Coordinates of C-alpha atoms and ligand atoms in Angstrom, one line a residue:
M166 CA 0.0 0.0 0.0
S167 CA 1.5 3.3 -0.9
T168 CA 1.7 6.1 1.6
K169 CA 0.3 9.3 0.2
R170 CA 1.6 11.5 2.8
I171 CA 2.3 15.2 2.8
A172 CA 6.0 14.8 1.9
I173 CA 6.8 18.4 1.5
G174 CA 5.4 19.4 4.9
A175 CA 7.0 16.5 6.6
A176 CA 10.4 17.3 5.1
M177 CA 10.0 21.0 6.0
V178 CA 9.6 20.4 9.7
G179 CA 11.5 17.3 10.2
L180 CA 8.6 14.9 10.9
A181 CA 9.4 11.3 10.4
A182 CA 9.3 10.1 6.8
A183 CA 8.2 6.6 7.6
T184 CA 5.3 6.1 9.8
P185 CA 3.4 2.9 10.2
M186 CA -0.2 3.3 9.2
A187 CA -1.5 0.4 11.1
V188 CA -2.1 0.5 14.8
R189 CA 0.9 1.5 16.8
R190 CA 0.7 0.6 20.5
G191 CA -0.2 3.5 22.6
E192 CA 0.3 6.1 19.8
A193 CA -3.0 6.7 18.2
P194 CA -6.1 7.8 19.9
W195 CA -8.0 4.6 19.0
S196 CA -5.2 2.2 19.9
S197 CA -4.9 2.2 23.7
Q198 CA -4.4 -1.6 23.4
S199 CA -2.6 -3.6 20.8
A200 CA -4.5 -6.1 18.7
S201 CA -4.4 -9.6 20.0
G202 CA -3.4 -11.1 16.7
V203 CA -5.8 -14.0 17.2
A204 CA -6.8 -15.8 14.0
P205 CA -10.4 -16.0 12.9
T206 CA -12.1 -18.4 15.2
S207 CA -15.6 -19.0 14.0
I208 CA -18.1 -18.4 11.3
V209 CA -21.7 -18.8 12.0
G210 CA -23.8 -17.1 9.4
G211 CA -26.8 -17.4 7.3
R212 CA -28.9 -19.3 9.9
P213 CA -30.1 -18.6 13.4
F214 CA -27.2 -18.6 15.8
Q215 CA -27.7 -21.7 17.9
S216 CA -25.0 -21.8 20.5
V217 CA -25.7 -18.6 22.4
P218 CA -25.6 -19.6 26.1
S219 CA -28.3 -17.4 27.6
G220 CA -31.0 -17.9 25.0
A221 CA -30.5 -14.6 23.2
S222 CA -30.7 -14.9 19.4
A223 CA -29.0 -12.9 16.7
G224 CA -31.6 -14.4 14.3
G225 CA -29.9 -15.0 10.9
A226 CA -27.2 -12.3 11.3
Q227 CA -23.7 -12.8 10.1
I228 CA -21.4 -13.6 13.0
K229 CA -17.7 -13.9 12.6
S230 CA -14.7 -13.2 14.7
G231 CA -11.1 -12.3 14.1
N232 CA -8.5 -9.8 15.2
P233 CA -7.1 -9.2 12.6
F234 CA -10.5 -9.5 11.0
S235 CA -10.9 -10.6 7.4
F236 CA -13.7 -11.0 4.8
P237 CA -15.7 -12.5 3.2
L238 CA -18.7 -13.1 5.5
D239 CA -20.6 -16.3 5.1
N240 CA -23.3 -14.5 3.1
G241 CA -20.6 -13.4 0.6
F242 CA -20.2 -9.9 1.8
P243 CA -18.6 -7.7 0.5
T244 CA -20.2 -9.4 -2.6
L245 CA -23.9 -9.9 -2.0
S246 CA -26.0 -12.0 -4.3
D247 CA -29.6 -10.9 -4.9
D248 CA -30.8 -13.6 -2.5
A249 CA -28.2 -12.5 0.1
I250 CA -29.4 -8.9 -0.1
K251 CA -33.0 -9.9 0.5
V252 CA -31.9 -11.5 3.8
V253 CA -29.8 -8.4 4.7
N254 CA -32.7 -6.1 3.9
V255 CA -34.9 -7.8 6.5
L256 CA -32.2 -7.6 9.2
A257 CA -31.5 -3.9 8.2
H258 CA -35.2 -3.0 8.3
G259 CA -35.1 -1.6 4.7
T260 CA -33.5 -1.6 1.3
E261 CA -30.9 0.4 -0.6
P262 CA -32.3 3.3 -2.7
N263 CA -33.9 1.8 -5.7
G264 CA -33.9 4.9 -8.0
P265 CA -31.7 5.1 -11.0
P266 CA -27.9 5.0 -10.1
P267 CA -26.3 8.5 -10.2
T268 CA -23.7 9.5 -12.7
L269 CA -21.0 11.4 -10.7
Q270 CA -17.9 13.4 -11.2
E271 CA -14.5 12.0 -10.5
D272 CA -14.1 13.9 -7.2
D273 CA -17.5 12.6 -5.9
L274 CA -16.4 9.1 -6.9
T275 CA -13.4 9.6 -4.6
S276 CA -16.0 10.3 -1.9
F277 CA -17.8 7.1 -2.7
Q278 CA -14.6 5.2 -2.6
L279 CA -14.0 6.6 0.9
I280 CA -17.5 5.7 2.0
A281 CA -17.1 2.1 0.8
F282 CA -13.7 1.9 2.5
N283 CA -15.2 3.1 5.7
E284 CA -18.4 1.1 5.6
I285 CA -16.5 -2.2 5.0
F286 CA -14.4 -1.4 8.1
E287 CA -17.6 -0.8 10.0
V288 CA -19.1 -4.1 8.9
A289 CA -15.9 -5.8 10.2
F290 CA -16.1 -4.0 13.6
F291 CA -19.8 -4.6 14.2
T292 CA -19.6 -8.2 13.0
D293 CA -16.8 -8.9 15.5
L294 CA -18.6 -7.0 18.2
L295 CA -21.8 -9.0 17.6
F296 CA -19.8 -12.2 17.9
N297 CA -18.3 -11.0 21.1
V298 CA -21.6 -10.1 22.7
T299 CA -23.6 -13.2 21.5
T300 CA -20.9 -15.6 22.5
D301 CA -20.2 -13.9 25.9
V302 CA -16.5 -13.2 25.2
D303 CA -14.8 -12.0 28.4
G304 CA -15.5 -8.2 28.7
F305 CA -18.5 -8.4 26.5
T306 CA -21.0 -10.2 28.7
I307 CA -24.2 -8.5 29.7
E308 CA -25.8 -9.9 32.9
D309 CA -29.2 -8.3 32.4
L310 CA -30.8 -10.6 29.7
K311 CA -33.3 -7.9 28.6
L312 CA -30.5 -5.4 28.0
R313 CA -28.4 -8.1 26.4
Q314 CA -31.1 -8.8 23.9
T315 CA -31.6 -5.0 23.3
V316 CA -27.9 -4.6 22.5
I317 CA -27.9 -7.7 20.2
D318 CA -31.0 -6.5 18.4
A319 CA -29.4 -3.1 17.8
L320 CA -26.1 -4.6 16.6
V321 CA -27.8 -7.0 14.3
A322 CA -29.6 -4.1 12.6
I323 CA -26.5 -1.9 12.6
Q324 CA -24.3 -4.6 11.1
A325 CA -26.9 -5.3 8.3
Q326 CA -27.4 -1.5 7.7
E327 CA -23.6 -1.0 7.3
E328 CA -23.5 -3.9 4.8
L329 CA -26.1 -2.1 2.7
H330 CA -24.2 1.2 3.0
A331 CA -21.1 -0.5 1.8
D332 CA -22.8 -2.4 -1.0
N333 CA -24.6 0.8 -2.1
A334 CA -21.3 2.8 -2.3
N335 CA -19.6 0.0 -4.3
A336 CA -22.7 -0.2 -6.6
V337 CA -22.4 3.6 -7.3
L338 CA -18.7 3.0 -8.1
S339 CA -19.5 0.1 -10.4
N340 CA -22.2 2.1 -12.2
N341 CA -19.6 4.8 -12.8
H342 CA -17.1 2.3 -14.2
K343 CA -14.9 2.3 -11.1
D344 CA -13.6 -0.8 -9.4
P345 CA -15.5 -1.6 -6.2
I346 CA -13.4 -1.1 -3.0
L347 CA -12.0 -4.4 -1.8
P348 CA -11.8 -5.2 1.9
C349 CA -8.6 -4.9 4.0
Q350 CA -7.8 -6.7 7.2
Y351 CA -8.7 -4.8 10.3
Q352 CA -7.5 -4.8 13.9
F353 CA -9.5 -3.6 16.8
P354 CA -8.0 -2.2 20.0
T355 CA -11.0 -2.8 22.3
T356 CA -11.4 -5.6 24.8
N357 CA -14.7 -4.7 26.5
L358 CA -18.1 -3.6 25.5
S359 CA -18.0 -0.1 27.1
T360 CA -14.8 0.9 25.3
A361 CA -16.0 -0.7 22.1
L362 CA -19.2 1.3 22.0
D363 CA -17.2 4.5 23.0
L364 CA -14.9 3.8 20.1
A365 CA -17.9 3.2 17.8
A366 CA -19.3 6.5 18.8
T367 CA -16.0 8.2 18.0
F368 CA -15.5 6.7 14.6
T369 CA -19.2 7.3 13.8
D370 CA -18.8 11.0 14.8
V371 CA -15.9 11.3 12.3
V372 CA -18.0 9.6 9.6
M373 CA -21.0 12.0 10.2
G374 CA -18.6 15.0 10.0
T375 CA -17.1 13.6 6.8
L376 CA -20.4 13.0 5.1
Q377 CA -21.0 16.7 5.5
D378 CA -17.9 17.2 3.4
V379 CA -19.2 14.6 0.9
Q380 CA -22.4 16.6 0.6
L381 CA -20.5 19.9 0.1
H382 CA -18.5 18.3 -2.7
L383 CA -21.6 16.9 -4.4
A384 CA -23.2 20.4 -4.2
L385 CA -20.1 22.2 -5.5
N386 CA -19.1 19.8 -8.3
N387 CA -22.2 20.7 -10.3
A388 CA -22.8 17.3 -11.8
A389 CA -26.2 16.6 -13.2
D390 CA -26.9 13.9 -10.6
G391 CA -24.9 15.4 -7.7
P392 CA -27.8 17.3 -6.1
N393 CA -30.0 14.1 -6.1
V394 CA -27.4 12.3 -4.0
V395 CA -27.2 15.0 -1.3
P396 CA -30.5 13.9 0.4
I397 CA -29.4 10.2 0.3
I398 CA -26.2 11.2 2.1
G399 CA -28.3 13.2 4.5
S400 CA -30.4 10.1 5.3
V401 CA -27.2 8.3 6.2
I402 CA -25.9 11.0 8.5
G403 CA -29.2 10.8 10.4
Q404 CA -29.0 7.0 10.5
E405 CA -25.4 7.1 11.9
G406 CA -26.6 9.7 14.4
E407 CA -29.3 7.3 15.7
Q408 CA -26.5 4.8 16.2
T409 CA -24.2 7.1 18.1
G410 CA -27.2 8.1 20.3
F411 CA -27.5 4.5 21.3
F412 CA -23.8 4.0 21.9
R413 CA -23.6 7.2 24.0
N414 CA -26.7 6.3 26.0
F415 CA -25.4 2.8 26.7
N416 CA -22.4 4.4 28.3
G417 CA -24.4 6.8 30.4
K418 CA -24.1 9.9 28.2
I419 CA -27.0 11.9 26.8
P420 CA -27.8 10.7 23.3
S421 CA -27.3 13.9 21.4
A422 CA -23.8 15.4 21.8
K423 CA -24.1 18.9 20.4
P424 CA -26.5 21.3 18.7
F425 CA -24.4 21.2 15.5
L426 CA -22.2 18.2 15.1
T427 CA -18.5 18.5 14.3
R428 CA -17.4 18.9 10.8
S429 CA -14.7 16.7 9.4
S430 CA -13.2 16.1 6.0
R431 CA -12.5 13.1 3.8
E432 CA -8.7 13.4 4.4
F433 CA -9.2 13.1 8.2
A434 CA -11.5 10.1 7.9
F435 CA -9.2 8.3 5.5
S436 CA -6.2 9.0 7.7
A437 CA -7.9 7.9 10.9
L438 CA -9.1 4.6 9.5
N439 CA -5.6 3.8 8.2
Q440 CA -3.8 4.9 11.3
N441 CA -6.0 3.0 13.7
F442 CA -7.7 -0.1 12.2
V443 CA -6.3 -1.1 8.8
V444 CA -3.6 -3.8 8.8
K445 CA -0.7 -2.4 6.8
N446 CA -0.4 -3.7 3.3
S447 CA -3.7 -5.6 3.5
C448 CA -5.8 -3.5 1.2
P449 CA -5.9 -4.8 -2.4
N450 CA -6.9 -1.5 -4.1
I451 CA -6.5 1.3 -1.6
D452 CA -4.1 3.0 -4.1
T453 CA -7.1 3.9 -6.2
I454 CA -8.4 6.2 -3.5
K455 CA -6.8 9.6 -4.1
L456 CA -6.7 10.9 -0.5
P457 CA -3.7 11.5 1.7
I458 CA -2.8 9.6 4.9
F459 CA -1.4 12.0 7.4
L460 CA 1.1 11.2 10.2
P461 CA -0.7 10.0 13.3
L462 CA -1.2 12.7 16.0
T463 CA -1.5 11.2 19.4
V464 CA -3.6 12.8 22.1
N465 CA -1.7 12.0 25.3
T466 CA -4.2 13.6 27.7
M467 CA -7.0 11.0 27.9
P468 CA -9.7 11.3 28.8
V469 CA -10.0 15.1 28.3
Q470 CA -12.1 16.8 31.0
P471 CA -14.7 19.5 30.2
K472 CA -12.5 22.5 31.3
N473 CA -9.9 24.9 29.9
Q474 CA -6.5 23.2 30.0
L475 CA -3.3 22.5 28.2
I476 CA -3.5 19.2 26.3
S477 CA -0.5 17.1 25.5
F478 CA 0.1 15.7 22.0
S479 CA 2.8 13.7 20.3
V480 CA 4.0 13.0 16.8
V481 CA 6.8 10.9 15.3
V482 CA 9.8 13.0 14.1
D483 CA 13.0 12.2 12.4
K484 CA 15.1 15.2 13.5
P485 CA 16.4 16.0 17.0
A486 CA 15.1 19.5 17.1
P487 CA 11.4 20.2 17.9
P488 CA 9.3 21.1 14.9
T489 CA 8.9 24.9 14.5
G490 CA 6.4 27.1 12.7
L491 CA 3.5 24.7 13.3
S492 CA 0.1 25.3 14.8
L493 CA -2.4 23.0 16.5
V494 CA -5.9 23.4 15.1
L495 CA -9.1 22.3 16.8
I496 CA -12.3 21.7 14.9
N497 CA -15.5 21.4 16.9
G498 CA -19.1 21.8 15.8
Q499 CA -19.7 24.1 12.9
N500 CA -17.5 26.9 14.3
V501 CA -14.5 28.3 12.5
P502 CA -11.4 26.2 13.3
I503 CA -9.6 27.3 16.4
V504 CA -5.8 27.9 15.9
E505 CA -3.6 27.4 18.9
E506 CA 0.1 27.8 19.5
V507 CA 2.4 24.7 19.8
Q508 CA 3.9 25.1 23.3
N509 CA 6.7 23.3 25.3
A510 CA 7.8 21.1 22.4
V511 CA 10.4 18.5 23.3
V512 CA 11.9 15.7 21.2
R513 CA 12.9 12.4 22.8
D514 CA 13.5 9.0 21.1
G515 CA 12.1 10.2 17.8
V516 CA 8.9 11.5 19.2
A517 CA 8.0 15.2 19.6
T518 CA 5.7 15.9 22.5
F519 CA 4.1 19.3 22.9
Q520 CA 1.1 21.1 24.4
A521 CA -1.6 23.3 23.2
N522 CA -4.5 25.2 24.7
F523 CA -7.9 23.5 24.8
P524 CA -10.3 26.5 25.3
H525 CA -13.3 24.3 26.4
D526 CA -15.4 26.9 28.2
E527 CA -15.3 29.7 25.6
Y528 CA -16.6 27.5 22.8
V529 CA -18.2 24.7 24.9
L530 CA -16.0 22.0 23.3
D531 CA -18.2 19.1 24.1
G532 CA -18.6 16.1 21.7
L533 CA -16.0 15.4 19.1
T534 CA -13.1 17.8 18.6
I535 CA -10.7 17.0 15.7
A536 CA -7.1 18.2 16.4
A537 CA -4.6 18.7 13.6
L538 CA -1.0 19.8 13.5
T539 CA -0.7 22.2 10.6
K540 CA 2.1 23.9 8.8
S541 CA 0.4 27.3 8.8
A542 CA -1.5 29.3 11.3
G543 CA -4.4 29.9 9.0
P544 CA -6.9 31.4 9.4
F545 CA -8.9 28.4 8.2
A546 CA -12.5 28.7 7.1
S547 CA -13.4 25.0 7.3
A548 CA -12.2 21.5 8.2
E549 CA -11.2 20.9 4.6
D550 CA -9.1 24.1 4.7
V551 CA -7.3 22.7 7.8
A552 CA -6.8 19.3 6.1
K553 CA -5.0 21.1 3.2
A554 CA -2.4 22.4 5.7
T555 CA -2.3 19.3 7.9
I556 CA 0.9 17.4 8.6
A557 CA -0.3 15.1 11.4
G558 CA -3.8 14.2 12.5
P559 CA -6.6 13.7 13.2
G560 CA -6.2 13.7 17.0
L561 CA -9.7 12.7 18.2
I562 CA -10.9 14.2 21.4
E563 CA -14.3 13.3 22.9
V564 CA -15.7 15.4 25.8
N565 CA -19.0 14.5 27.5
Ligands
NAG875 C1 -13.8 -8.9 20.5 O1 -13.1 -9.5 21.5 C2 -11.7 -9.8 21.2 C3 -11.1 -10.6 22.3 O2 -11.1 -9.8 23.5 C4 -11.0 -8.4 21.0 O3 -9.7 -8.7 20.6 C5 -11.7 -7.6 19.9 O4 -11.1 -6.4 19.8 C6 -13.2 -7.5 20.3 N1 -13.9 -6.8 19.2 C7 -14.3 -5.6 19.3 C8 -15.0 -5.0 18.0 O5 -14.2 -4.9 20.3
NAG876 C1 -12.4 -1.6 29.5 O1 -11.1 -1.5 28.9 C2 -10.5 -0.2 29.3 C3 -9.3 -0.1 28.5 O2 -8.5 -1.2 28.6 C4 -10.3 -0.2 30.8 O3 -9.7 1.1 31.1 C5 -11.7 -0.3 31.5 O4 -11.5 -0.4 32.9 C6 -12.4 -1.6 31.0 N1 -13.7 -1.6 31.5 C7 -14.2 -2.7 32.1 C8 -15.6 -2.5 32.6 O5 -13.6 -3.7 32.2

């Protein structure tokens, strides 16, 4: 897999040239634990799941385990036959849009490549999570049987819905004479249900922010069919928001995080997926996706409390001197990105650690904040503007 990093920026400031894109222990915000490396253990799909100890049923859902996780599922996913789709539709409580397939511009097809890339990962995550919950894997047991069934019912629907999101994105690509995105292998850092659902809320928040960017591109690109796709993307943003409401509520948070959800960009989503979940060199056609993968930006202050404070970050560097001339940008809600100074930078063992102000109270920085280390101080008008100047990121901060 090629690394489409911002080579000029990195050379300029002495950031490391070679950075692993897969999970690095303790370095990325989503990788507090290393993947176990356990081989796939079980496939039980396409029929009612029989061996669930406490009587809960995942009724015909695809259940498969593996860390790293690999496809296909038993029903053929990511390639679904017409018969397989009928089963998934029932589990997903609906079908893919059945209007004529849109003809899109190259740039919007990049968006759909990213959507497929992301949704296939999400299917992997929720399939593995469903396995863990239904088979009572240590850390994923739920004592209260009613709650257990509620969680299983939710995960069965979410997994099937993500299968349809992925299938639909790949169908759009095929209809526009692009190769469908093929699955990678994925590693998951989570070993209990609470952190798994927190993680799901975080990556879903990034997706919801990114789909805003996808809509903006569809609107600006002026293709004949572009505007017709904007509402479909809107329907998926709402759908993903229903999911995060459930994840948040399960962990004792209020379901709706903010009045206006945090904006993201395609570059940040693609980087985060590659930095945190994708097994290096496991993606057959990732090179067809023309988006950059930034250096990972680690948020060392975790969890971030809802108050004004200095937050500590780190990034891999290949020079002994701390990087200079850089800014730390915070994106939250629909506000103009906040530009902060890089403070107290030190380099040790190839890692630059620095601090930046987190002005929680002035902006009420609850929900998702996307942090990026940039080569300029802006001002930036949007998340995508920030992405254009980003060297390392996204650092993902969730407050409340
Ligand atoms: C499922 O459990 C295994 C074993 O603890 C763990 O490695 C994996 O990350 C879990 N899956 C998810 C999605 O949390
Ligand atoms: C879940 O895992 C996290 C990260 O390892 C740990 O901090 C937390 O205590 C665990 N929670 C439970 C309920 O085991």
